[in-house]
Amino acid sequence: MKNFEFRNPTKIIFGKGTEKEVGKECARYAKKVLLHYGAGSVIRSGLLDKVKKSLEEAQVEYVELGGVKPNPRISLVREAIELCKKEEVGFILAVGGGSVIDSAKAAAMGIKYDGDVWDLYAKKAEPVGAVGVGVVLTIPAAGSESSNSSVLSNEEEGLKRSCDSDDIYPKFSILNPEITYTMPRYQIACGCVDIMAHIMERYFTQTPNNGVSDRMAEALLKNMIHFAPKALAEPENYDYRAEIMWNGTLAHNNLINCGRQADWASHPIEHELSAEYDMAHGGGLAIIYPAFMKYVYRQRLPQFIRFATEVWGVEYDRDDAEATAYEGIVRLEAFFRSLGLPTRLEDAGIEADDAKLHFLAKRCDRNELGKVGHFVELETEDVEAIYHLAKKEG
Amino acid sequence: MKNFEFRNPTKIIFGKGTEKEVGKECARYAKKVLLHYGAGSVIRSGLLDKVKKSLEEAQVEYVELGGVKPNPRISLVREAIELCKKEEVGFILAVGGGSVIDSAKAAAMGIKYDGDVWDLYAKKAEPVGAVGVGVVLTIPAAGSESSNSSVLSNEEEGLKRSCDSDDIYPKFSILNPEITYTMPRYQIACGCVDIMAHIMERYFTQTPNNGVSDRMAEALLKNMIHFAPKALAEPENYDYRAEIMWNGTLAHNNLINCGRQADWASHPIEHELSAEYDMAHGGGLAIIYPAFMKYVYRQRLPQFIRFATEVWGVEYDRDDAEATAYEGIVRLEAFFRSLGLPTRLEDAGIEADDAKLHFLAKRCDRNELGKVGHFVELETEDVEAIYHLAKKEG
């Protein structure tokens, strides 16, 4: 086990009707907030009105900025920063999913930073603090409601990059599973894959002797495998949606990577897809993860045997350990398909030629070692090979 | 799943050499601290000197109060409160295990409370805040290093009572598994039982539809079953001790009771034993838990079948579901014995006659419902029957 520090200060307020608490919670931090949201769904569902009413009852003033798109854009973040400065707003309330929260976190850091906020994502500068962020979550997927990270797209440069800072853990996050009832089926499925990916990014590690985190990650994966199909079959079953929502938060609140070096290969490999084709991140992960696993599993057999036997209940074949490991990957891929998601680029309607895949592999974001991922340290040619495995059946 | 709020603000600093951070951490909160500890072991091991050196390097002044005993006493807490007031100390650093931390938490609340601190434990008054508490943990067991609770003994009244308040989550807890190498074998075993008991108090619930917490509790129990015997066999194996230490914190930091009503029957039933006979709490739990389970399992078969099959790998017997459930209890009891602990009062040298057991059952602390426990709501005669089951073999 590696040395670690863990502190997650986000207050989770979970359950039916909890959105009514939002005004009271905001009032602890500011007299005036920026109300940040995405498209019309929070308006149509009546959620935004409920939030405004709660703010008004708590005598919290607000200015509004909607229009956050999936794969949130730096341009709108710059607008949010200007607005907050002009209106002297000291707190940002994100009402939405990961994109809205990440946009809010970016603005929260940008307010405190003198240069252009993209510098923090391009790793040209370190964050220098942030105003507080609060969350009313509408989509269980990104885990941003209790994380210290934010992912942003720069539409001019065609880049999607992340920024981590302990300053951007939300002060509070309100999670009411009822709010997720109206999510489209495809979005629920994408969210489930994103949640499972957040667990797997941490599960696959080279760090030995890390039983607590291994077993907790397995518990969270098994819970998703149990409840994701049920939530899709009965979208208005409160308990199923509650399982997905709470599981999604725990997948990404940094608890299960305590004491280990997480991987983070598949996320940057996928980010190139969603930056290039503006596809749903979870949809891209359903394509990339099986391909990534097929590419690396022979180099890390013990971890993949454990994944197959513990998470998927595969019987260990004493005559063919490699087949045991591979069966876990087959089951994961079949599971993603059973959720209604494509697991190949061509199924998602993406026709990328060799030159394009080479370009994406080259552009893919590197970690501090100059590699993609830690579990297996990937070079450009490895990432390119993974894209090729993801291309089509066979 | 029930509505819940979860926020655990304790900063965990985990790993080799981390005790050197203590001065720097204390300096964030106060210029002068009370250094609170127990018996001579922290002096003999050299830990106290290391802590003092770190405080001095960080220019943090300190006053000292040692002498905390297992099952910490209200009398010493009163002394600590007087000393802090006299010396104008604004932060308490606990160097020790659960008893020292609980004593520190009691003093931290007592400083802010005008009446006698026992009022907070006797539920005659609510806590009104607390000064900050920091921890250097020496014993993985009580989980107090990241909990909002404190248990105290009133030696005059022969009572052992608990007090919960979010004000007493420690600001930071330093967990270095190396510090635990010198723990006596019996104390390691008692600690492992206490950790498992903290998980089981939350695991056994009547709340339906709580898959995330169920599976995480099972993960933590399985991890203890895997590593406790290894840690006893090789007390200076860093990785084994790290598993126990981190597992112990997660068992009691309130994460795994999110969304459910925890039980808390066995703890108060045991507290009567350790209050009366001044025995180790974990030792008492090894006696009480199997007896409690044998008394209630027929009323809660589904939960005990799941415990047997998922936690202990018992095969489900389609011809005898009750036997499947019972086998889980048998395995738990055998496991406690394999750690070298007594599982009957008589094995622990306690000869309690019927009148004494009746007296203890009557004195046993009730919850807000006037009962002992929530999983099965126990009356005095139930508690008495559990003591009788715990008495001797057969």
XYZ file of N, CA, C and O in Angstrom, chain B residues 100-159:
240
model
N -7.951 7.177 24.220
C -7.334 8.510 24.282
C -8.114 9.489 23.400
O -8.388 10.626 23.798
N -8.492 9.026 22.202
C -9.234 9.913 21.288
C -10.591 10.283 21.897
O -10.994 11.452 21.877
N -11.267 9.297 22.473
C -12.588 9.575 23.056
C -12.484 10.508 24.254
O -13.357 11.372 24.467
N -11.428 10.351 25.034
C -11.190 11.256 26.159
C -10.944 12.674 25.638
O -11.484 13.648 26.169
N -10.153 12.773 24.558
C -9.875 14.087 23.957
C -11.155 14.726 23.415
O -11.390 15.926 23.596
N -11.985 13.922 22.759
C -13.239 14.449 22.216
C -14.156 14.950 23.339
O -14.813 15.988 23.207
N -14.192 14.188 24.418
C -15.026 14.588 25.558
C -14.554 15.923 26.122
O -15.361 16.828 26.373
N -13.243 16.051 26.278
C -12.700 17.311 26.798
C -12.984 18.449 25.819
O -13.327 19.561 26.228
N -12.855 18.152 24.519
C -13.083 19.187 23.491
C -14.502 19.738 23.566
O -14.722 20.943 23.404
N -15.468 18.852 23.830
C -16.855 19.312 23.994
C -17.042 19.985 25.350
O -17.765 20.970 25.469
N -16.403 19.430 26.370
C -16.558 19.947 27.733
C -16.085 21.378 27.888
O -16.656 22.153 28.666
N -15.034 21.738 27.133
C -14.511 23.110 27.197
C -15.588 24.116 26.785
O -15.669 25.214 27.334
N -16.411 23.725 25.824
C -17.426 24.646 25.305
C -18.740 24.595 26.094
O -19.617 25.425 25.879
N -18.881 23.574 26.934
C -20.153 23.374 27.639
C -20.043 23.874 29.072
O -19.074 23.568 29.766
N -21.036 24.611 29.520
C -20.944 25.253 30.830
C -21.124 24.301 32.007
O -20.495 24.465 33.040
N -21.971 23.275 31.857
C -22.213 22.348 32.966
C -21.167 21.251 33.032
O -20.070 21.373 32.479
N -21.503 20.152 33.712
C -20.588 19.016 33.804
C -20.659 18.203 32.519
O -21.749 17.895 32.020
N -19.509 17.831 31.978
C -19.428 17.179 30.676
C -20.211 15.862 30.628
O -20.668 15.435 29.559
N -20.382 15.200 31.785
C -21.132 13.933 31.783
C -22.581 14.126 31.307
O -23.182 13.201 30.752
N -23.120 15.330 31.503
C -24.481 15.629 31.032
C -24.658 15.226 29.562
O -25.724 14.771 29.155
N -23.591 15.444 28.749
C -23.687 15.181 27.303
C -23.784 13.682 27.030
O -24.389 13.259 26.054
N -23.193 12.895 27.935
C -23.207 11.436 27.784
C -24.468 10.823 28.408
O -24.955 9.802 27.965
N -24.946 11.484 29.444
C -26.183 11.038 30.094
C -27.406 11.546 29.334
O -28.541 11.305 29.755
N -27.155 12.246 28.201
C -28.215 12.803 27.346
C -29.091 13.823 28.092
O -30.252 14.016 27.742
N -28.484 14.458 29.090
C -29.212 15.520 29.786
C -29.085 16.841 29.046
O -29.811 17.801 29.319
N -28.083 16.927 28.161
C -27.879 18.150 27.380
C -27.253 17.793 26.042
O -26.665 16.729 25.890
N -27.412 18.708 25.071
C -26.809 18.541 23.746
C -25.448 19.235 23.711
O -25.283 20.292 24.320
N -24.491 18.690 22.975
C -23.207 19.392 22.818
C -23.421 20.772 22.179
O -24.322 20.940 21.357
N -22.593 21.725 22.570
C -22.719 23.091 22.030
C -21.425 23.502 21.338
O -20.964 24.623 21.477
N -20.848 22.561 20.590
C -19.586 22.835 19.905
C -18.427 22.139 20.595
O -18.613 21.473 21.626
N -17.253 22.286 20.011
C -16.056 21.636 20.559
C -14.827 22.320 20.000
O -14.865 22.848 18.882
N -13.749 22.320 20.768
C -12.483 22.761 20.175
C -11.994 21.637 19.270
O -12.461 20.489 19.353
N -11.053 21.943 18.383
C -10.578 20.947 17.426
C -9.793 19.820 18.089
O -9.129 20.015 19.102
N -9.896 18.639 17.493
C -9.138 17.469 17.958
C -8.318 16.933 16.785
O -8.813 16.856 15.654
N -7.076 16.595 17.034
C -6.234 15.917 16.048
C -5.771 14.591 16.625
O -5.806 14.402 17.846
N -5.368 13.676 15.771
C -5.064 12.313 16.232
C -3.757 11.798 15.631
O -3.503 11.973 14.432
N -2.938 11.160 16.479
C -1.902 10.246 15.985
C -2.303 8.879 16.520
O -2.249 8.632 17.725
N -2.733 8.000 15.629
C -3.366 6.740 16.040
C -2.327 5.653 16.321
O -1.399 5.456 15.539
N -2.508 4.960 17.445
C -1.579 3.874 17.785
C -2.243 2.505 17.756
O -1.546 1.489 17.732
N -3.572 2.474 17.784
C -4.289 1.195 17.850
C -5.439 1.200 16.841
O -6.371 1.994 16.982
N -5.407 0.328 15.822
C -6.549 0.257 14.905
C -7.633 -0.605 15.544
O -7.430 -1.793 15.765
N -8.742 0.000 15.893
C -9.815 -0.733 16.568
C -11.073 0.114 16.634
O -12.062 -0.175 15.966
N -11.030 1.176 17.416
C -12.237 1.911 17.767
C -12.813 2.710 16.608
O -14.000 3.019 16.593
N -11.985 3.071 15.644
C -12.463 3.879 14.530
C -12.740 5.311 14.916
O -13.234 6.101 14.111
N -12.391 5.686 16.141
C -12.692 7.031 16.625
C -11.903 8.092 15.863
O -12.265 9.261 15.872
N -10.844 7.669 15.172
C -9.980 8.608 14.440
C -10.706 9.295 13.286
O -10.215 10.287 12.750
N -11.846 8.759 12.883
C -12.584 9.411 11.793
C -14.091 9.329 12.043
O -14.886 9.284 11.119
N -14.461 9.318 13.327
C -15.879 9.212 13.669
C -16.344 10.453 14.416
O -15.540 11.246 14.899
N -17.661 10.576 14.525
C -18.260 11.692 15.263
C -18.756 11.224 16.632
O -19.638 11.838 17.199
N -18.181 10.127 17.142
C -18.668 9.635 18.430
C -17.548 9.427 19.442
O -16.369 9.331 19.086
N -17.943 9.361 20.690
C -17.020 9.218 21.816
C -17.726 8.384 22.876
O -18.929 8.547 23.103
N -17.004 7.457 23.478
C -17.575 6.612 24.532
C -16.770 6.824 25.815
O -15.537 6.794 25.793
N -17.490 7.028 26.907
C -16.835 7.403 28.161
C -17.395 6.579 29.314
O -18.558 6.183 29.284
N -16.549 6.330 30.327
C -17.031 5.634 31.525
C -17.123 6.600 32.692
O -16.246 7.442 32.878
N -18.208 6.449 33.432
C -18.372 7.214 34.667
C -18.140 6.246 35.808
O -18.998 5.422 36.127
N -16.929 6.307 36.396
C -16.525 5.290 37.359
C -17.348 5.369 38.652
O -17.582 4.355 39.309
N -17.825 6.589 38.993
C -18.646 6.712 40.214
C -19.993 6.009 40.033
O -20.483 5.325 40.926
N -20.568 6.193 38.846
C -21.901 5.651 38.614
C -21.874 4.261 37.971
O -22.926 3.666 37.731
N -20.664 3.770 37.623
C -20.557 2.461 36.984
C -21.193 2.424 35.604
O -21.656 1.382 35.149
N -21.213 3.564 34.908
C -21.874 3.634 33.598
C -20.868 3.867 32.476
O -19.844 4.532 32.671
